[in-house]
Each structure stands twice: as C-alpha cells, then as structure tokens.
CSV table of C-alpha atoms in Angstrom, one decimal:
chain,number,residue,atom,x,y,z
D,1,MET,CA,-20.9,1.9,-6.1
D,2,SER,CA,-24.3,3.4,-5.0
D,3,VAL,CA,-24.6,6.0,-2.2
D,4,GLU,CA,-27.5,4.5,-0.9
D,5,GLU,CA,-24.9,1.6,0.1
D,6,GLY,CA,-24.3,3.6,3.5
D,7,LEU,CA,-20.5,3.4,5.0
D,8,LEU,CA,-18.7,0.1,6.1
D,9,VAL,CA,-18.8,1.2,9.3
D,10,ASP,CA,-22.3,1.2,10.0
D,11,ARG,CA,-22.7,-2.6,9.0
D,12,ILE,CA,-21.6,-3.3,12.6
D,13,GLY,CA,-21.1,-0.1,14.1
D,14,GLN,CA,-18.3,1.5,16.8
D,15,PRO,CA,-18.4,1.2,20.1
D,16,THR,CA,-20.2,3.4,22.5
D,17,GLY,CA,-18.5,6.1,24.2
D,18,VAL,CA,-16.0,6.5,22.0
D,19,ALA,CA,-15.0,10.5,21.2
D,20,ALA,CA,-16.4,11.4,18.4
D,21,ARG,CA,-12.5,12.3,16.6
D,22,LEU,CA,-11.8,9.1,16.9
D,23,ALA,CA,-14.9,7.8,15.7
D,24,SER,CA,-14.7,9.7,12.4
D,25,GLN,CA,-10.8,8.5,12.0
D,26,ILE,CA,-12.0,4.6,12.2
D,27,GLY,CA,-14.8,5.5,10.1
D,28,PHE,CA,-12.9,6.4,7.4
D,29,ILE,CA,-10.1,3.9,8.1
D,30,LEU,CA,-12.7,1.3,7.4
D,31,GLU,CA,-14.6,3.0,5.0
D,32,VAL,CA,-11.0,3.0,2.5
D,33,ASP,CA,-10.8,-0.7,2.9
D,34,ARG,CA,-12.8,-0.4,-0.3
D,35,LEU,CA,-10.0,0.7,-2.0
D,36,LYS,CA,-8.2,-2.8,-2.2
D,37,THR,CA,-11.5,-3.8,-4.1
D,38,ILE,CA,-11.1,-1.4,-7.0
D,39,LEU,CA,-9.3,-3.0,-9.7
D,40,ARG,CA,-6.4,-1.6,-12.1
D,41,ARG,CA,-6.3,-2.6,-15.9
D,42,THR,CA,-2.6,-3.5,-15.1
D,43,PRO,CA,-1.6,-7.0,-15.0
D,44,LEU,CA,0.8,-8.1,-12.0
D,45,VAL,CA,4.3,-9.6,-12.6
D,46,ALA,CA,4.0,-11.5,-9.9
D,47,ALA,CA,0.5,-13.5,-10.8
D,48,ASP,CA,-1.9,-13.7,-13.2
D,49,ARG,CA,-4.6,-10.9,-12.2
D,50,ARG,CA,-5.1,-7.3,-12.5
D,51,GLU,CA,-3.7,-5.3,-9.9
D,52,ASN,CA,-5.9,-3.3,-7.3
D,53,ASP,CA,-5.6,0.4,-6.3
D,54,ALA,CA,-4.5,-0.4,-2.7
D,55,GLU,CA,-1.5,-2.7,-4.1
D,56,HIS,CA,-0.9,0.2,-6.4
D,57,SER,CA,-0.8,2.9,-3.8
D,58,TRP,CA,1.7,0.9,-1.9
D,59,HIS,CA,4.1,0.2,-4.8
D,60,LEU,CA,4.0,3.7,-5.4
D,61,ALA,CA,5.0,4.4,-1.4
D,62,LEU,CA,7.8,1.6,-1.9
D,63,MET,CA,8.9,3.7,-5.4
D,64,VAL,CA,9.1,6.7,-3.2
D,65,ILE,CA,11.5,5.6,-0.8
D,66,VAL,CA,13.7,3.7,-3.1
D,67,LEU,CA,13.7,6.7,-6.5
D,68,ALA,CA,13.7,9.8,-4.5
D,69,GLU,CA,17.2,10.9,-5.4
D,70,TYR,CA,16.1,11.0,-9.2
D,71,ALA,CA,13.7,14.0,-8.5
D,72,VAL,CA,14.2,16.8,-10.6
D,73,GLU,CA,14.6,18.9,-7.5
D,74,PRO,CA,14.9,17.7,-4.0
D,75,ILE,CA,11.6,16.8,-2.4
D,76,ASP,CA,10.2,16.1,0.9
D,77,VAL,CA,9.5,12.6,1.0
D,78,VAL,CA,6.5,12.4,3.5
D,79,ARG,CA,4.8,14.7,1.4
D,80,ALA,CA,5.5,12.6,-1.6
D,81,LEU,CA,4.6,9.3,0.4
D,82,LYS,CA,1.1,11.1,1.4
D,83,LEU,CA,0.4,12.1,-1.9
D,84,VAL,CA,0.9,8.9,-3.6
D,85,LEU,CA,-0.9,7.0,-0.5
D,86,ILE,CA,-3.5,8.9,-0.9
D,87,HIS,CA,-3.9,10.1,-4.6
D,88,ASP,CA,-6.5,6.7,-5.7
D,89,LEU,CA,-8.9,7.4,-2.6
D,90,VAL,CA,-11.5,9.1,-4.9
D,91,GLU,CA,-11.7,5.5,-6.8
D,92,ILE,CA,-13.2,4.1,-4.2
D,93,TYR,CA,-16.4,5.9,-5.3
D,94,ALA,CA,-15.4,7.3,-8.6
D,95,GLY,CA,-13.6,4.1,-10.4
D,96,ASP,CA,-10.6,3.3,-11.9
D,97,THR,CA,-10.3,5.3,-15.3
D,98,PHE,CA,-7.9,4.0,-18.1
D,99,VAL,CA,-5.4,6.0,-19.1
D,100,TYR,CA,-6.0,4.9,-22.9
D,101,ASP,CA,-9.9,5.0,-22.8
D,102,ALA,CA,-10.7,9.1,-23.8
D,103,SER,CA,-14.7,8.2,-23.4
D,104,ALA,CA,-13.9,7.1,-19.9
D,105,GLN,CA,-11.9,10.6,-19.1
D,106,VAL,CA,-15.4,13.0,-20.8
D,107,ASP,CA,-16.2,12.6,-17.1
D,108,GLN,CA,-13.7,11.2,-14.5
D,109,VAL,CA,-13.1,15.1,-13.4
D,110,GLU,CA,-16.8,15.4,-12.6
D,111,ARG,CA,-16.8,11.7,-11.0
D,112,GLU,CA,-14.3,12.6,-9.0
D,113,GLN,CA,-14.3,15.8,-7.8
D,114,ALA,CA,-18.1,14.0,-6.2
D,115,ALA,CA,-16.6,11.2,-4.5
D,116,ALA,CA,-13.9,13.5,-3.3
D,117,ALA,CA,-16.9,15.7,-1.9
D,118,ARG,CA,-17.6,12.5,-0.1
D,119,LEU,CA,-15.1,10.7,1.2
D,120,PHE,CA,-12.7,13.1,2.9
D,121,PRO,CA,-15.7,14.6,5.0
D,122,LEU,CA,-15.5,11.3,7.2
D,123,LEU,CA,-12.5,12.6,8.5
D,124,PRO,CA,-12.2,15.2,11.3
D,125,ASP,CA,-12.4,18.7,9.6
D,126,ASP,CA,-8.8,19.6,9.9
D,127,GLN,CA,-7.7,16.3,8.1
D,128,ALA,CA,-10.4,16.2,5.5
D,129,SER,CA,-9.0,19.6,4.6
D,130,GLU,CA,-5.6,18.3,4.9
D,131,PHE,CA,-6.4,15.2,2.8
D,132,ARG,CA,-8.3,17.4,0.6
D,133,ALA,CA,-5.4,19.9,-0.3
D,134,LEU,CA,-2.8,16.5,-0.8
D,135,TRP,CA,-5.6,15.5,-3.4
D,136,ASP,CA,-5.7,18.7,-5.4
D,137,GLU,CA,-2.1,18.8,-4.9
D,138,PHE,CA,-1.6,16.0,-6.6
D,139,GLU,CA,-3.9,16.4,-9.5
D,140,LEU,CA,-2.1,19.7,-10.3
D,141,ARG,CA,1.1,19.0,-10.1
D,142,ARG,CA,2.6,22.3,-9.2
D,143,THR,CA,5.0,21.0,-6.6
D,144,PRO,CA,8.3,19.1,-7.0
D,145,GLU,CA,6.3,16.4,-4.6
D,146,ALA,CA,3.4,16.5,-6.6
D,147,ARG,CA,5.1,16.1,-10.0
D,148,PHE,CA,7.4,12.9,-8.5
D,149,ALA,CA,4.5,11.2,-7.4
D,150,LYS,CA,2.6,11.7,-10.7
D,151,ALA,CA,6.3,10.3,-12.3
D,152,MET,CA,5.8,7.2,-10.1
D,153,ASP,CA,2.4,6.7,-11.1
D,154,ARG,CA,2.8,6.5,-14.6
D,155,LEU,CA,6.2,4.6,-13.9
D,156,GLN,CA,4.9,1.4,-12.4
D,157,PRO,CA,2.2,0.7,-14.5
D,158,MET,CA,4.6,0.9,-17.4
D,159,LEU,CA,7.1,-1.5,-15.2
D,160,LEU,CA,4.3,-4.1,-15.1
D,161,SER,CA,3.4,-4.1,-18.9
D,162,PHE,CA,6.6,-4.3,-19.9
D,163,HIS,CA,7.3,-7.0,-17.6
D,164,ASN,CA,4.3,-9.0,-19.1
D,165,GLU,CA,5.4,-8.4,-22.5
D,166,GLY,CA,3.4,-5.7,-23.4
D,167,GLY,CA,0.3,-5.6,-20.8
D,168,THR,CA,-1.8,-3.0,-21.3
D,169,TRP,CA,0.1,-1.5,-24.3
D,170,ARG,CA,-1.4,-4.3,-26.0
D,171,THR,CA,-4.8,-2.6,-25.6
D,172,PRO,CA,-6.6,-2.1,-29.3
D,173,GLY,CA,-6.1,1.3,-30.7
D,174,VAL,CA,-3.2,1.8,-27.9
D,175,THR,CA,0.6,2.7,-29.8
D,176,ASP,CA,4.1,3.8,-29.2
D,177,ALA,CA,3.3,7.4,-29.8
D,178,GLU,CA,0.1,7.5,-27.7
D,179,VAL,CA,2.3,5.6,-24.6
D,180,ARG,CA,5.0,8.0,-24.8
D,181,ARG,CA,2.6,11.2,-25.0
D,182,ARG,CA,0.4,9.9,-21.9
D,183,MET,CA,3.9,8.8,-20.5
D,184,SER,CA,6.0,12.0,-21.0
D,185,VAL,CA,4.7,13.5,-17.3
D,186,ILE,CA,7.2,11.2,-16.1
D,187,GLY,CA,10.2,13.5,-17.5
D,188,ASP,CA,8.4,16.3,-15.4
D,189,GLY,CA,9.2,14.8,-12.5
D,190,ALA,CA,12.3,12.4,-12.9
D,191,PRO,CA,14.1,13.5,-16.4
D,192,GLU,CA,16.5,10.1,-15.8
D,193,LEU,CA,13.2,7.6,-15.0
D,194,TRP,CA,11.8,9.4,-18.4
D,195,THR,CA,15.5,8.4,-20.3
D,196,TYR,CA,14.6,4.8,-18.9
D,197,ALA,CA,10.9,4.7,-19.7
D,198,GLN,CA,11.4,5.7,-23.3
D,199,ARG,CA,13.6,2.6,-23.8
D,200,LEU,CA,10.8,0.3,-22.4
D,201,ILE,CA,8.7,2.0,-24.6
D,202,GLU,CA,11.1,1.3,-27.7
D,203,LEU,CA,11.9,-1.9,-26.6
D,204,ALA,CA,8.1,-2.6,-26.4
D,205,ALA,CA,7.9,-1.8,-29.9
D,206,ASP,CA,10.8,-3.3,-31.5
D,207,ARG,CA,9.5,-7.0,-30.0
D,208,GLY,CA,5.5,-6.1,-31.0
D,209,TRP,CA,4.5,-5.7,-27.6
D,210,VAL,CA,2.5,-2.2,-28.7
D,211,ALA,CA,1.9,-0.9,-32.2
D,212,THR,CA,3.8,1.1,-33.6
D,213,ALA,CA,1.9,4.7,-34.8
D,214,PRO,CA,2.2,5.5,-38.5
D,215,SER,CA,5.5,7.7,-39.1
S,1,MET,CA,8.5,-19.8,-2.9
S,2,SER,CA,12.0,-21.7,-4.1
S,3,VAL,CA,15.1,-19.5,-4.5
S,4,GLU,CA,15.7,-21.1,-7.6
S,5,GLU,CA,12.5,-19.4,-9.0
S,6,GLY,CA,15.1,-16.5,-9.5
S,7,LEU,CA,14.0,-12.9,-9.9
S,8,LEU,CA,11.2,-11.3,-11.8
S,9,VAL,CA,13.1,-8.9,-13.6
S,10,ASP,CA,15.0,-11.5,-15.1
S,11,ARG,CA,12.4,-13.4,-16.6
S,12,ILE,CA,12.3,-10.9,-19.2
S,13,GLY,CA,15.2,-8.8,-18.7
S,14,GLN,CA,16.3,-4.9,-18.2
S,15,PRO,CA,17.0,-2.7,-21.2
S,16,THR,CA,20.9,-2.5,-22.0
S,17,GLY,CA,23.1,0.5,-21.4
S,18,VAL,CA,21.1,1.0,-18.0
S,19,ALA,CA,23.1,2.5,-15.0
S,20,ALA,CA,23.9,-0.2,-13.0
S,21,ARG,CA,22.7,1.7,-9.9
S,22,LEU,CA,19.1,2.2,-11.3
S,23,ALA,CA,19.1,-1.7,-12.6
S,24,SER,CA,19.2,-2.8,-9.2
S,25,GLN,CA,16.7,-0.6,-7.4
S,26,ILE,CA,14.1,-1.2,-10.9
S,27,GLY,CA,14.8,-5.0,-10.0
S,28,PHE,CA,14.1,-4.5,-6.7
S,29,ILE,CA,10.8,-2.7,-7.4
S,30,LEU,CA,9.8,-5.5,-9.6
S,31,GLU,CA,10.9,-8.2,-7.2
S,32,VAL,CA,8.4,-6.6,-4.6
S,33,ASP,CA,5.4,-7.3,-7.0
S,34,ARG,CA,5.3,-10.5,-5.0
S,35,LEU,CA,4.0,-8.9,-1.8
S,36,LYS,CA,0.6,-8.8,-3.6
S,37,THR,CA,0.8,-12.3,-3.8
S,38,ILE,CA,1.5,-13.0,0.0
S,39,LEU,CA,-2.3,-13.7,1.7
S,40,ARG,CA,-2.7,-13.1,5.4
S,41,ARG,CA,-5.2,-14.7,7.1
S,42,THR,CA,-7.7,-11.3,7.9
S,43,PRO,CA,-10.7,-10.9,5.7
S,44,LEU,CA,-11.2,-7.6,4.3
S,45,VAL,CA,-14.5,-5.7,4.9
S,46,ALA,CA,-14.8,-4.4,1.5
S,47,ALA,CA,-15.2,-8.1,0.2
S,48,ASP,CA,-15.1,-11.6,1.2
S,49,ARG,CA,-11.7,-12.4,0.7
S,50,ARG,CA,-8.4,-12.6,2.5
S,51,GLU,CA,-6.2,-8.8,2.5
S,52,ASN,CA,-2.4,-9.7,1.0
S,53,ASP,CA,0.2,-8.0,2.3
S,54,ALA,CA,1.0,-5.3,0.1
S,55,GLU,CA,-3.1,-4.0,0.8
S,56,HIS,CA,-1.9,-4.2,4.5
S,57,SER,CA,0.8,-2.6,4.5
S,58,TRP,CA,-1.2,0.2,2.2
S,59,HIS,CA,-4.2,0.1,5.0
S,60,LEU,CA,-0.9,0.8,8.0
S,61,ALA,CA,0.7,4.0,6.1
S,62,LEU,CA,-2.9,5.4,5.4
S,63,MET,CA,-3.5,4.6,9.5
S,64,VAL,CA,-0.1,6.4,10.3
S,65,ILE,CA,-1.1,9.4,8.8
S,66,VAL,CA,-4.7,9.7,10.3
S,67,LEU,CA,-3.7,8.1,13.7
S,68,ALA,CA,-0.4,9.6,14.2
S,69,GLU,CA,-1.8,12.0,17.2
S,70,TYR,CA,-2.4,8.8,19.4
S,71,ALA,CA,1.5,8.1,19.2
S,72,VAL,CA,2.7,7.9,23.0
S,73,GLU,CA,5.1,10.6,22.1
S,74,PRO,CA,5.6,12.7,18.7
S,75,ILE,CA,7.0,10.5,16.2
S,76,ASP,CA,8.9,11.5,12.8
S,77,VAL,CA,6.0,10.1,10.2
S,78,VAL,CA,8.7,9.4,7.3
S,79,ARG,CA,9.9,7.4,9.9
S,80,ALA,CA,7.2,5.4,10.5
S,81,LEU,CA,5.7,5.5,7.2
S,82,LYS,CA,8.9,3.9,6.0
S,83,LEU,CA,8.7,1.0,8.8
S,84,VAL,CA,5.1,0.1,7.8
S,85,LEU,CA,5.9,0.1,4.2
S,86,ILE,CA,8.8,-2.4,4.0
S,87,HIS,CA,7.8,-4.4,7.4
S,88,ASP,CA,6.4,-7.3,5.6
S,89,LEU,CA,8.6,-7.3,2.8
S,90,VAL,CA,10.8,-10.4,3.9
S,91,GLU,CA,7.5,-12.6,3.8
S,92,ILE,CA,7.7,-12.1,0.2
S,93,TYR,CA,9.8,-15.4,0.7
S,94,ALA,CA,9.4,-16.4,4.2
S,95,GLY,CA,5.7,-16.0,4.0
S,96,ASP,CA,3.0,-15.2,6.3
S,97,THR,CA,3.5,-16.0,9.9
S,98,PHE,CA,-0.3,-16.3,11.4
S,99,VAL,CA,0.0,-14.1,15.0
S,100,TYR,CA,-2.1,-17.1,16.7
S,101,ASP,CA,0.0,-19.9,15.1
S,102,ALA,CA,2.8,-21.1,17.8
S,103,SER,CA,3.7,-23.6,15.7
S,104,ALA,CA,4.3,-21.7,13.0
S,105,GLN,CA,6.4,-18.9,14.7
S,106,VAL,CA,9.1,-21.8,16.0
S,107,ASP,CA,10.8,-20.5,13.2
S,108,GLN,CA,9.7,-17.7,12.1
S,109,VAL,CA,12.8,-15.9,13.2
S,110,GLU,CA,14.9,-17.7,10.9
S,111,ARG,CA,12.9,-17.9,8.0
S,112,GLU,CA,12.3,-13.7,8.0
S,113,GLN,CA,16.2,-13.5,8.7
S,114,ALA,CA,17.0,-15.9,5.6
S,115,ALA,CA,14.4,-13.6,3.7
S,116,ALA,CA,15.9,-10.1,4.5
S,117,ALA,CA,19.5,-11.6,3.3
S,118,ARG,CA,18.3,-12.7,0.2
S,119,LEU,CA,15.6,-9.7,-0.5
S,120,PHE,CA,17.7,-6.3,0.9
S,121,PRO,CA,20.8,-7.0,-0.9
S,122,LEU,CA,19.2,-6.3,-4.7
S,123,LEU,CA,19.0,-2.9,-3.5
S,124,PRO,CA,22.5,-0.9,-4.2
S,125,ASP,CA,24.5,-1.0,-0.9
S,126,ASP,CA,23.2,2.3,0.6
S,127,GLN,CA,20.2,1.3,0.1
S,128,ALA,CA,20.0,-2.4,1.5
S,129,SER,CA,21.8,-1.0,4.4
S,130,GLU,CA,18.5,1.6,5.1
S,131,PHE,CA,16.2,-1.0,4.4
S,132,ARG,CA,18.0,-3.5,6.6
S,133,ALA,CA,18.2,-0.9,9.2
S,134,LEU,CA,14.5,-0.1,9.1
S,135,TRP,CA,13.3,-3.8,9.2
S,136,ASP,CA,15.5,-4.4,12.2
S,137,GLU,CA,14.3,-1.2,13.8
S,138,PHE,CA,10.3,-2.5,13.1
S,139,GLU,CA,10.6,-5.9,14.8
S,140,LEU,CA,12.6,-4.7,18.0
S,141,ARG,CA,10.6,-1.9,18.7
S,142,ARG,CA,12.9,0.2,20.8
S,143,THR,CA,11.8,3.7,19.4
S,144,PRO,CA,9.0,5.8,19.4
S,145,GLU,CA,8.4,5.2,15.4
S,146,ALA,CA,8.6,1.5,15.9
S,147,ARG,CA,6.4,1.0,18.5
S,148,PHE,CA,4.1,3.4,17.0
S,149,ALA,CA,3.9,1.3,13.7
S,150,LYS,CA,3.6,-1.9,15.8
S,151,ALA,CA,0.5,-0.6,16.8
S,152,MET,CA,-0.8,0.1,13.8
S,153,ASP,CA,0.2,-3.4,12.5
S,154,ARG,CA,-1.9,-4.9,15.5
S,155,LEU,CA,-4.8,-2.6,15.3
S,156,GLN,CA,-5.8,-2.7,11.2
S,157,PRO,CA,-6.5,-6.4,11.4
S,158,MET,CA,-8.4,-6.2,14.5
S,159,LEU,CA,-10.7,-3.5,12.9
S,160,LEU,CA,-11.4,-6.2,10.0
S,161,SER,CA,-11.7,-9.2,12.4
S,162,PHE,CA,-14.4,-7.0,14.4
S,163,HIS,CA,-16.3,-5.5,11.7
S,164,ASN,CA,-16.5,-9.2,10.1
S,165,GLU,CA,-18.3,-10.3,13.0
S,166,GLY,CA,-14.9,-12.0,15.1
S,167,GLY,CA,-12.8,-12.4,11.8
S,168,THR,CA,-9.7,-14.3,12.6
S,169,TRP,CA,-11.2,-14.3,16.5
S,170,ARG,CA,-13.0,-17.3,15.7
S,171,THR,CA,-10.3,-19.5,14.6
S,172,PRO,CA,-10.6,-22.7,17.2
S,173,GLY,CA,-8.2,-22.4,19.9
S,174,VAL,CA,-8.1,-18.4,20.0
S,175,THR,CA,-9.3,-16.8,23.0
S,176,ASP,CA,-10.4,-13.6,24.0
S,177,ALA,CA,-7.6,-13.3,26.6
S,178,GLU,CA,-5.1,-14.4,24.1
S,179,VAL,CA,-6.4,-11.3,21.6
S,180,ARG,CA,-5.8,-9.4,24.6
S,181,ARG,CA,-2.3,-10.7,25.5
S,182,ARG,CA,-1.5,-10.3,21.8
S,183,MET,CA,-2.9,-7.4,21.1
S,184,SER,CA,-1.1,-5.6,23.9
S,185,VAL,CA,1.7,-4.2,22.6
S,186,ILE,CA,-0.6,-1.3,20.8
S,187,GLY,CA,-0.4,-0.1,24.4
S,188,ASP,CA,3.2,0.8,24.1
S,189,GLY,CA,2.7,2.8,21.1
S,190,ALA,CA,-0.7,4.4,21.5
S,191,PRO,CA,-2.1,4.0,25.0
S,192,GLU,CA,-5.6,5.7,23.4
S,193,LEU,CA,-6.1,3.3,20.5
S,194,TRP,CA,-5.5,0.4,23.4
S,195,THR,CA,-8.3,1.4,25.0
S,196,TYR,CA,-10.1,1.7,22.1
S,197,ALA,CA,-9.1,-2.4,20.8
S,198,GLN,CA,-9.7,-3.5,24.1
S,199,ARG,CA,-13.4,-2.3,24.1
S,200,LEU,CA,-13.3,-4.0,20.7
S,201,ILE,CA,-12.4,-7.2,22.2
S,202,GLU,CA,-15.1,-7.0,24.6
S,203,LEU,CA,-17.6,-6.4,22.3
S,204,ALA,CA,-16.5,-9.4,20.0
S,205,ALA,CA,-16.5,-11.6,23.7
S,206,ASP,CA,-19.8,-10.6,24.8
S,207,ARG,CA,-21.2,-11.1,20.9
S,208,GLY,CA,-19.8,-14.7,21.2
S,209,TRP,CA,-17.5,-13.7,18.3
S,210,VAL,CA,-14.6,-14.9,20.0
S,211,ALA,CA,-14.4,-17.6,22.8
S,212,THR,CA,-14.2,-16.6,26.3
S,213,ALA,CA,-11.2,-17.8,28.4
S,214,PRO,CA,-12.3,-19.6,31.4
S,215,SER,CA,-11.5,-17.0,34.5
C-alpha cells in the first residue's frame, strides 16, 4: 500500500464541528479497517480460504480469555487482550511476514517500524504513546502478558494447520524441526500449551503432514 | 449449518492423552473458527466486500480500547472487551440477523438461544457458565459495560455505511428515521458518540444516501 493513497477517512471526510480528539480517534478506527484485507498464509478450518489479520487477532483475543489459566505466571487479562488486539496493526502498511520465510524477515523490523511511525500517530498523543508502547511490549516479550500473547500468536496458526492436515507446514523447505524451533516461544508463556503443541507437531510428522528433518 | 455436520475438531480429532479440560477448550477454540464465515450485511471501507462476524468483533474490541473514555459512566474495560469479543458467537449456528429486517427478527431470540445452548457447553462447565452469563449480559444491557458494548456494536456499522456513501442504509425500505430509531441505544452507553452518530445520519440524508421518512 503506498503512502500516497491517503487515509480511508479522507475519501468521504468527517462531519464538521467534531472535536479534534474524537475526529482523530474515528480516523484511526476507520483506517484500521485495512487489517481485514491483510491475508496471512494460514488456512481457515471452517472454510477453504486463507485467514486475514483481523480474524486472526479476534481469534487470539478469544484464546486469551479461554486459556489465560495456562499462563506461566498470573497475567493481567486486559493487558494481554490489548496486546493481541493491536499486535498486527503495523501489517496494515508493512504486510504480513510469513514465519517460515527467512528472506522476507530481512527487512521486517524496518518495514514494521516505519508502519508504526505512520499509523499510531493518527491517534491523539496519549493514545498514540499507549499503542506504541503496547506494540513494543509485544515485540520485546519482557512481560508475562507479552509472553502469553506471543504464545497465543504461535499456537493459533498451529491449530489451524494441524486441522488442515498440515496447512502451512507443507510449504516446501519447512520441516518438523523448523516448526519446533519457531514455535518454542510458546513454552516461555504457557509451558503446558507447548507440551500440547509439540504433540501436534509429532502427530503431523507421523502422518506425513510436515517433512521430517534428517537426524 | 446443520447440527448433523458435527464439530470442526472431530474432522481430524485431537491428540490422545490430553487433559479433558484442555481438550474441551481447544475444541471450542476450533469450533468458533466458523465465526469467520458468517457474513454481515455491512460493507468494508477498505475493500469491496461484506464484513464477517470475526472481523466485526475484532473491530468492536479495538473501538472499546480507543473510545472507552466516552462511556456514560466508568467501565471495566476487560469486561467490555469480553462482551464484544463473544457477543456474536451464537451466530455461528443462528446466522446473522440484519438489524433492518423485521421478518428475520421474528424468531431471532429462539434461534440464538438454541445456538447458545449448543455452543457454550463445549467449554468446561465454569467457562460455559461465564460465557453464557456474558452473552446474556450483553443482550440485556443492564450494566454500563453492556450498554457501552452495545453502543460500539451499533456505531461500528454506521461508520462503515457512512464511509460507503450509505452502505446498508440504501436497503429498500430503510429511512433516516428508522436508522435513528434503531441506533439510538448508542446514547444509553455513550451520549457524545450518539451526537456524532446523529450527524452521520443527517449528512447521509442530506446527500441522498438514505431515504428520508415523510414528516
């Protein structure tokens, strides 16, 4: 998406006489409609198509509610919810980066930093700072909430891939060892769920849904 | 969707030896993947297609975070987030009911109650009760969090329709008076946002994006 395209809210414009703070907030809320158009590699289980970032973010939030009890230490649920709800917003401008695509990851940080610098300042200053801080927290994984949120972000596509008889794990070049390596951060946030996830990888390898790395 | 179709998780099945509680939770998390396939009438702004319930639910959650300061009385944000994240889950089995379709609303309560009785018990008992109570709370609107969540549920499609030069307001039979009547619950949860929303309706009527009711 080019910067030149402009903000979604500017196509029609807002009513006149609206307080600047509310106008900024509505402009941001409208702009993030774009998250629904950012496709991930992961296939849905309920339909024969790929998932988008907004659906994925909703699914993670629901998982936080259902699975919070598995966090390695008690978490503040509202903080974990905010983390998963906003963690992919930068992809509106930076695009989705496939977890098993090393070449796309080369400039991922740079692209996402530029996107963050463009997106979050659409909000009033105090909220721009809050959103930026939450996004940084998710990326750095230094809090229990961020480690748990990251665990959800890894576990969710695993569930979809397993229940699609492999899904993205069938991508050429991907092996069970690589899946295990990339998904192991689940263990930092929710050890019991990492045990579960490893069972999925084992079964997928047994069933030929993911290539096995030479031992 | 027929009851006979069975649960998504049963197509592939789960690994053996998983604790019953976790197996229930994962089964539920997988089943709600269906929310991504339930189409609403509302068009997106960022793309030329209709929105689905999962995207809608994510958008409401983001709006709760950004707009909580407009709640008519202070709200517990985590509670409001849970309400919007789960409020449409029953539509997995009951389908979406268009707000301006009176005939579809005739059996809406019955359909949604049946769906709730089928969906929430997939969870462990304590969580089934929690989810059911949250869904009832949203529907009854007796708490500030539920009134605010409902306000978001009404305001979000208004933003999408306005920025689509009318969107669903162009449906034959819909008038500005009817939109105002159906959307007025926004005022119960967030009066300042209802003032904003009324401006959208006025402008849409002025521009011919919604029929005007005879005075």
